[in-house]
PDB file of C-alpha atoms and ligand atoms in Angstrom:
ATOM      1  CA  UNK A   1      61.996  69.994  92.069  1.00  0.00           C
ATOM      2  CA  UNK A   2      64.020  73.192  92.127  1.00  0.00           C
ATOM      3  CA  UNK A   3      62.035  76.357  92.764  1.00  0.00           C
ATOM      4  CA  UNK A   4      64.674  79.067  92.498  1.00  0.00           C
ATOM      5  CA  UNK A   5      67.919  78.861  90.497  1.00  0.00           C
ATOM      6  CA  UNK A   6      70.816  81.298  90.818  1.00  0.00           C
ATOM      7  CA  UNK A   7      72.956  81.494  87.674  1.00  0.00           C
ATOM      8  CA  UNK A   8      76.450  82.774  88.534  1.00  0.00           C
ATOM      9  CA  UNK A   9      77.930  84.334  85.428  1.00  0.00           C
ATOM     10  CA  UNK A  10      81.360  85.814  84.777  1.00  0.00           C
ATOM     11  CA  UNK A  11      79.811  87.477  81.684  1.00  0.00           C
ATOM     12  CA  UNK A  12      82.589  86.107  79.455  1.00  0.00           C
ATOM     13  CA  UNK A  13      82.179  84.229  76.170  1.00  0.00           C
ATOM     14  CA  UNK A  14      81.432  81.088  78.256  1.00  0.00           C
ATOM     15  CA  UNK A  15      78.060  82.594  79.115  1.00  0.00           C
ATOM     16  CA  UNK A  16      76.351  81.610  75.841  1.00  0.00           C
ATOM     17  CA  UNK A  17      77.258  77.980  76.434  1.00  0.00           C
ATOM     18  CA  UNK A  18      75.856  78.078  79.958  1.00  0.00           C
ATOM     19  CA  UNK A  19      72.701  79.954  78.925  1.00  0.00           C
ATOM     20  CA  UNK A  20      71.564  76.928  76.873  1.00  0.00           C
ATOM     21  CA  UNK A  21      71.815  74.681  79.945  1.00  0.00           C
ATOM     22  CA  UNK A  22      70.249  77.222  82.293  1.00  0.00           C
ATOM     23  CA  UNK A  23      67.334  77.691  79.922  1.00  0.00           C
ATOM     24  CA  UNK A  24      66.769  73.915  79.587  1.00  0.00           C
ATOM     25  CA  UNK A  25      66.835  73.280  83.318  1.00  0.00           C
ATOM     26  CA  UNK A  26      64.581  76.194  84.003  1.00  0.00           C
ATOM     27  CA  UNK A  27      62.155  74.861  81.372  1.00  0.00           C
ATOM     28  CA  UNK A  28      62.145  71.436  83.019  1.00  0.00           C
ATOM     29  CA  UNK A  29      61.693  72.720  86.563  1.00  0.00           C
ATOM     30  CA  UNK A  30      59.643  75.858  85.943  1.00  0.00           C
ATOM     31  CA  UNK A  31      61.873  77.481  88.563  1.00  0.00           C
ATOM     32  CA  UNK A  32      62.318  81.186  89.163  1.00  0.00           C
ATOM     33  CA  UNK A  33      65.686  82.402  87.855  1.00  0.00           C
ATOM     34  CA  UNK A  34      68.061  84.976  89.370  1.00  0.00           C
ATOM     35  CA  UNK A  35      71.413  86.114  87.977  1.00  0.00           C
ATOM     36  CA  UNK A  36      74.576  87.188  89.743  1.00  0.00           C
ATOM     37  CA  UNK A  37      77.816  88.730  88.551  1.00  0.00           C
ATOM     38  CA  UNK A  38      80.544  89.808  90.966  1.00  0.00           C
ATOM     39  CA  UNK A  39      83.060  92.580  90.307  1.00  0.00           C
ATOM     40  CA  UNK A  40      86.232  91.996  92.323  1.00  0.00           C
ATOM     41  CA  UNK A  41      87.440  95.208  94.032  1.00  0.00           C
ATOM     42  CA  UNK A  42      90.653  96.654  92.659  1.00  0.00           C
ATOM     43  CA  UNK A  43      93.610  97.653  94.808  1.00  0.00           C
ATOM     44  CA  UNK A  44      92.944 101.097  96.230  1.00  0.00           C
ATOM     45  CA  UNK A  45      95.383 103.153  94.220  1.00  0.00           C
ATOM     46  CA  UNK A  46      94.564 105.645  91.524  1.00  0.00           C
ATOM     47  CA  UNK A  47      94.478 104.753  87.852  1.00  0.00           C
ATOM     48  CA  UNK A  48      94.274 108.452  86.959  1.00  0.00           C
ATOM     49  CA  UNK A  49      97.728 108.245  85.359  1.00  0.00           C
ATOM     50  CA  UNK A  50      96.155 105.917  82.778  1.00  0.00           C
ATOM     51  CA  UNK A  51      93.488 108.507  82.125  1.00  0.00           C
ATOM     52  CA  UNK A  52      90.946 106.341  83.941  1.00  0.00           C
ATOM     53  CA  UNK A  53      89.298 108.038  86.922  1.00  0.00           C
ATOM     54  CA  UNK A  54      86.893 105.441  88.192  1.00  0.00           C
ATOM     55  CA  UNK A  55      87.858 102.054  86.815  1.00  0.00           C
ATOM     56  CA  UNK A  56      85.683 100.141  89.287  1.00  0.00           C
ATOM     57  CA  UNK A  57      82.676 102.279  88.394  1.00  0.00           C
ATOM     58  CA  UNK A  58      83.326 101.577  84.725  1.00  0.00           C
ATOM     59  CA  UNK A  59      83.564  97.827  85.356  1.00  0.00           C
ATOM     60  CA  UNK A  60      80.288  97.912  87.254  1.00  0.00           C
ATOM     61  CA  UNK A  61      78.610  99.886  84.471  1.00  0.00           C
ATOM     62  CA  UNK A  62      79.882  97.471  81.799  1.00  0.00           C
ATOM     63  CA  UNK A  63      78.705  94.527  83.895  1.00  0.00           C
ATOM     64  CA  UNK A  64      75.309  96.172  84.308  1.00  0.00           C
ATOM     65  CA  UNK A  65      74.916  96.551  80.549  1.00  0.00           C
ATOM     66  CA  UNK A  66      75.954  92.941  79.823  1.00  0.00           C
ATOM     67  CA  UNK A  67      73.711  91.717  82.631  1.00  0.00           C
ATOM     68  CA  UNK A  68      70.768  93.647  81.225  1.00  0.00           C
ATOM     69  CA  UNK A  69      71.209  91.939  77.841  1.00  0.00           C
ATOM     70  CA  UNK A  70      71.474  88.551  79.545  1.00  0.00           C
ATOM     71  CA  UNK A  71      68.367  89.344  81.584  1.00  0.00           C
ATOM     72  CA  UNK A  72      66.436  90.110  78.395  1.00  0.00           C
ATOM     73  CA  UNK A  73      67.658  86.878  76.799  1.00  0.00           C
ATOM     74  CA  UNK A  74      66.565  84.794  79.779  1.00  0.00           C
ATOM     75  CA  UNK A  75      63.495  86.778  80.768  1.00  0.00           C
ATOM     76  CA  UNK A  76      64.873  87.795  84.172  1.00  0.00           C
ATOM     77  CA  UNK A  77      63.621  91.073  85.626  1.00  0.00           C
ATOM     78  CA  UNK A  78      66.067  93.752  86.845  1.00  0.00           C
ATOM     79  CA  UNK A  79      65.114  93.058  90.463  1.00  0.00           C
ATOM     80  CA  UNK A  80      66.517  89.545  90.061  1.00  0.00           C
ATOM     81  CA  UNK A  81      69.779  90.665  88.409  1.00  0.00           C
ATOM     82  CA  UNK A  82      72.447  91.019  91.097  1.00  0.00           C
ATOM     83  CA  UNK A  83      75.699  92.889  90.545  1.00  0.00           C
ATOM     84  CA  UNK A  84      77.911  92.736  93.625  1.00  0.00           C
ATOM     85  CA  UNK A  85      81.324  94.122  94.456  1.00  0.00           C
ATOM     86  CA  UNK A  86      83.583  91.971  96.644  1.00  0.00           C
ATOM     87  CA  UNK A  87      85.184  88.539  96.773  1.00  0.00           C
ATOM     88  CA  UNK A  88      83.404  86.466  94.099  1.00  0.00           C
ATOM     89  CA  UNK A  89      82.903  83.261  96.073  1.00  0.00           C
ATOM     90  CA  UNK A  90      81.680  85.001  99.223  1.00  0.00           C
ATOM     91  CA  UNK A  91      79.251  87.231  97.352  1.00  0.00           C
ATOM     92  CA  UNK A  92      77.724  84.372  95.343  1.00  0.00           C
ATOM     93  CA  UNK A  93      77.130  82.345  98.510  1.00  0.00           C
ATOM     94  CA  UNK A  94      75.756  85.368 100.403  1.00  0.00           C
ATOM     95  CA  UNK A  95      73.252  86.279  97.683  1.00  0.00           C
ATOM     96  CA  UNK A  96      72.272  82.605  97.313  1.00  0.00           C
ATOM     97  CA  UNK A  97      71.379  82.604 101.022  1.00  0.00           C
ATOM     98  CA  UNK A  98      69.705  86.006 101.006  1.00  0.00           C
ATOM     99  CA  UNK A  99      67.361  85.315  98.105  1.00  0.00           C
ATOM    100  CA  UNK A 100      66.817  81.714  99.217  1.00  0.00           C
ATOM    101  CA  UNK A 101      67.747  79.772  96.083  1.00  0.00           C
ATOM    102  CA  UNK A 102      67.760  75.982  96.105  1.00  0.00           C
ATOM    103  CA  UNK A 103      70.197  75.545  93.185  1.00  0.00           C
ATOM    104  CA  UNK A 104      73.282  77.452  92.061  1.00  0.00           C
ATOM    105  CA  UNK A 105      74.427  76.930  88.455  1.00  0.00           C
ATOM    106  CA  UNK A 106      77.953  77.808  87.375  1.00  0.00           C
ATOM    107  CA  UNK A 107      80.568  76.801  84.842  1.00  0.00           C
ATOM    108  CA  UNK A 108      83.685  74.766  85.515  1.00  0.00           C
ATOM    109  CA  UNK A 109      86.924  74.701  83.577  1.00  0.00           C
ATOM    110  CA  UNK A 110      88.969  71.517  83.518  1.00  0.00           C
ATOM    111  CA  UNK A 111      92.008  72.629  85.493  1.00  0.00           C
ATOM    112  CA  UNK A 112      95.427  71.164  86.001  1.00  0.00           C
ATOM    113  CA  UNK A 113      98.561  72.056  87.901  1.00  0.00           C
ATOM    114  CA  UNK A 114      98.800  75.307  89.789  1.00  0.00           C
ATOM    115  CA  UNK A 115      95.373  76.654  88.943  1.00  0.00           C
ATOM    116  CA  UNK A 116      93.850  73.421  90.274  1.00  0.00           C
ATOM    117  CA  UNK A 117      95.745  73.895  93.537  1.00  0.00           C
ATOM    118  CA  UNK A 118      94.638  77.516  93.783  1.00  0.00           C
ATOM    119  CA  UNK A 119      91.058  76.361  93.407  1.00  0.00           C
ATOM    120  CA  UNK A 120      88.292  77.523  91.136  1.00  0.00           C
ATOM    121  CA  UNK A 121      85.174  79.534  91.740  1.00  0.00           C
ATOM    122  CA  UNK A 122      83.126  76.406  91.029  1.00  0.00           C
ATOM    123  CA  UNK A 123      85.031  74.461  93.715  1.00  0.00           C
ATOM    124  CA  UNK A 124      84.521  77.171  96.287  1.00  0.00           C
ATOM    125  CA  UNK A 125      80.789  77.398  95.543  1.00  0.00           C
ATOM    126  CA  UNK A 126      80.478  73.624  95.717  1.00  0.00           C
ATOM    127  CA  UNK A 127      82.150  73.454  99.111  1.00  0.00           C
ATOM    128  CA  UNK A 128      80.504  76.509 100.642  1.00  0.00           C
ATOM    129  CA  UNK A 129      76.909  76.322  99.397  1.00  0.00           C
ATOM    130  CA  UNK A 130      74.045  75.278 101.643  1.00  0.00           C
ATOM    131  CA  UNK A 131      71.959  74.304  98.606  1.00  0.00           C
ATOM    132  CA  UNK A 132      72.582  72.075  95.573  1.00  0.00           C
ATOM    133  CA  UNK A 133      75.127  73.192  93.001  1.00  0.00           C
ATOM    134  CA  UNK A 134      75.200  72.289  89.319  1.00  0.00           C
ATOM    135  CA  UNK A 135      78.603  72.829  87.742  1.00  0.00           C
ATOM    136  CA  UNK A 136      78.575  72.712  83.964  1.00  0.00           C
ATOM    137  CA  UNK A 137      81.844  71.551  82.415  1.00  0.00           C
ATOM    138  CA  UNK A 138      82.883  74.173  79.896  1.00  0.00           C
ATOM    139  CA  UNK A 139      84.413  73.136  76.567  1.00  0.00           C
ATOM    140  CA  UNK A 140      88.211  73.081  76.525  1.00  0.00           C
ATOM    141  CA  UNK A 141      89.861  76.314  75.445  1.00  0.00           C
ATOM    142  CA  UNK A 142      91.429  76.001  71.971  1.00  0.00           C
TER     143      UNK A 142
HETATM  144  P1  AMP B 201      86.342  80.162  87.104  1.00  0.00           P
HETATM  145  O1  AMP B 201      86.625  79.446  88.371  1.00  0.00           O
HETATM  146  O2  AMP B 201      86.825  81.568  87.076  1.00  0.00           O
HETATM  147  O3  AMP B 201      86.795  79.354  85.915  1.00  0.00           O
HETATM  148  O4  AMP B 201      84.762  80.301  86.969  1.00  0.00           O
HETATM  149  C1  AMP B 201      83.927  79.168  86.967  1.00  0.00           C
HETATM  150  C2  AMP B 201      82.486  79.648  87.009  1.00  0.00           C
HETATM  151  O5  AMP B 201      82.264  80.438  88.189  1.00  0.00           O
HETATM  152  C3  AMP B 201      82.075  80.562  85.847  1.00  0.00           C
HETATM  153  O6  AMP B 201      81.718  79.822  84.691  1.00  0.00           O
HETATM  154  C4  AMP B 201      80.880  81.279  86.469  1.00  0.00           C
HETATM  155  O7  AMP B 201      79.735  80.418  86.463  1.00  0.00           O
HETATM  156  C5  AMP B 201      81.343  81.470  87.919  1.00  0.00           C
HETATM  157  N1  AMP B 201      82.028  82.773  88.077  1.00  0.00           N
HETATM  158  C6  AMP B 201      83.339  83.050  87.900  1.00  0.00           C
HETATM  159  N2  AMP B 201      83.604  84.357  88.093  1.00  0.00           N
HETATM  160  C7  AMP B 201      82.407  84.931  88.405  1.00  0.00           C
HETATM  161  C8  AMP B 201      82.004  86.268  88.713  1.00  0.00           C
HETATM  162  N3  AMP B 201      82.882  87.276  88.747  1.00  0.00           N
HETATM  163  N4  AMP B 201      80.706  86.508  88.988  1.00  0.00           N
HETATM  164  C9  AMP B 201      79.810  85.465  88.981  1.00  0.00           C
HETATM  165  N5  AMP B 201      80.132  84.206  88.688  1.00  0.00           N
HETATM  166  C10 AMP B 201      81.406  83.918  88.399  1.00  0.00           C
END
């Protein structure tokens, strides 16, 4: 059975839905759990004119706070909470390799049209991962 699960979270309102599934699977497998959230880098121009000096730093700090709460909810220590800056798909796959997980869990939105062609994070993880991937279909947006 799975020994180490990596839960990729965008820290949006979808997270609560996924947490239920992550918790159940972890209970069934008794696996170790790690978390990852990726902050995509912003174009390198200044946002000072908006009165924001370090927008990326602020995004990282906000992510850190949300991640900490999620870690408490799921009983995941800080050492196993990963916040990365870079391309989301690449970073998830890199950390999955580095920490040696055997299952990645992520959400998946039912997509149509252009966004389906552009591809989703779930698709990219599924096609690039060396381990198993569990994509959880998220409820349709209202
Ligand atoms: P999306 O393709 O944006 O609809 O995201 C599908 C799933 O990919 C989400 O439910 C998360 O599990 C994962 N994901 C998306 N964005 C991120 C992110 N920035 N950091 C970590 N995981 C993410």
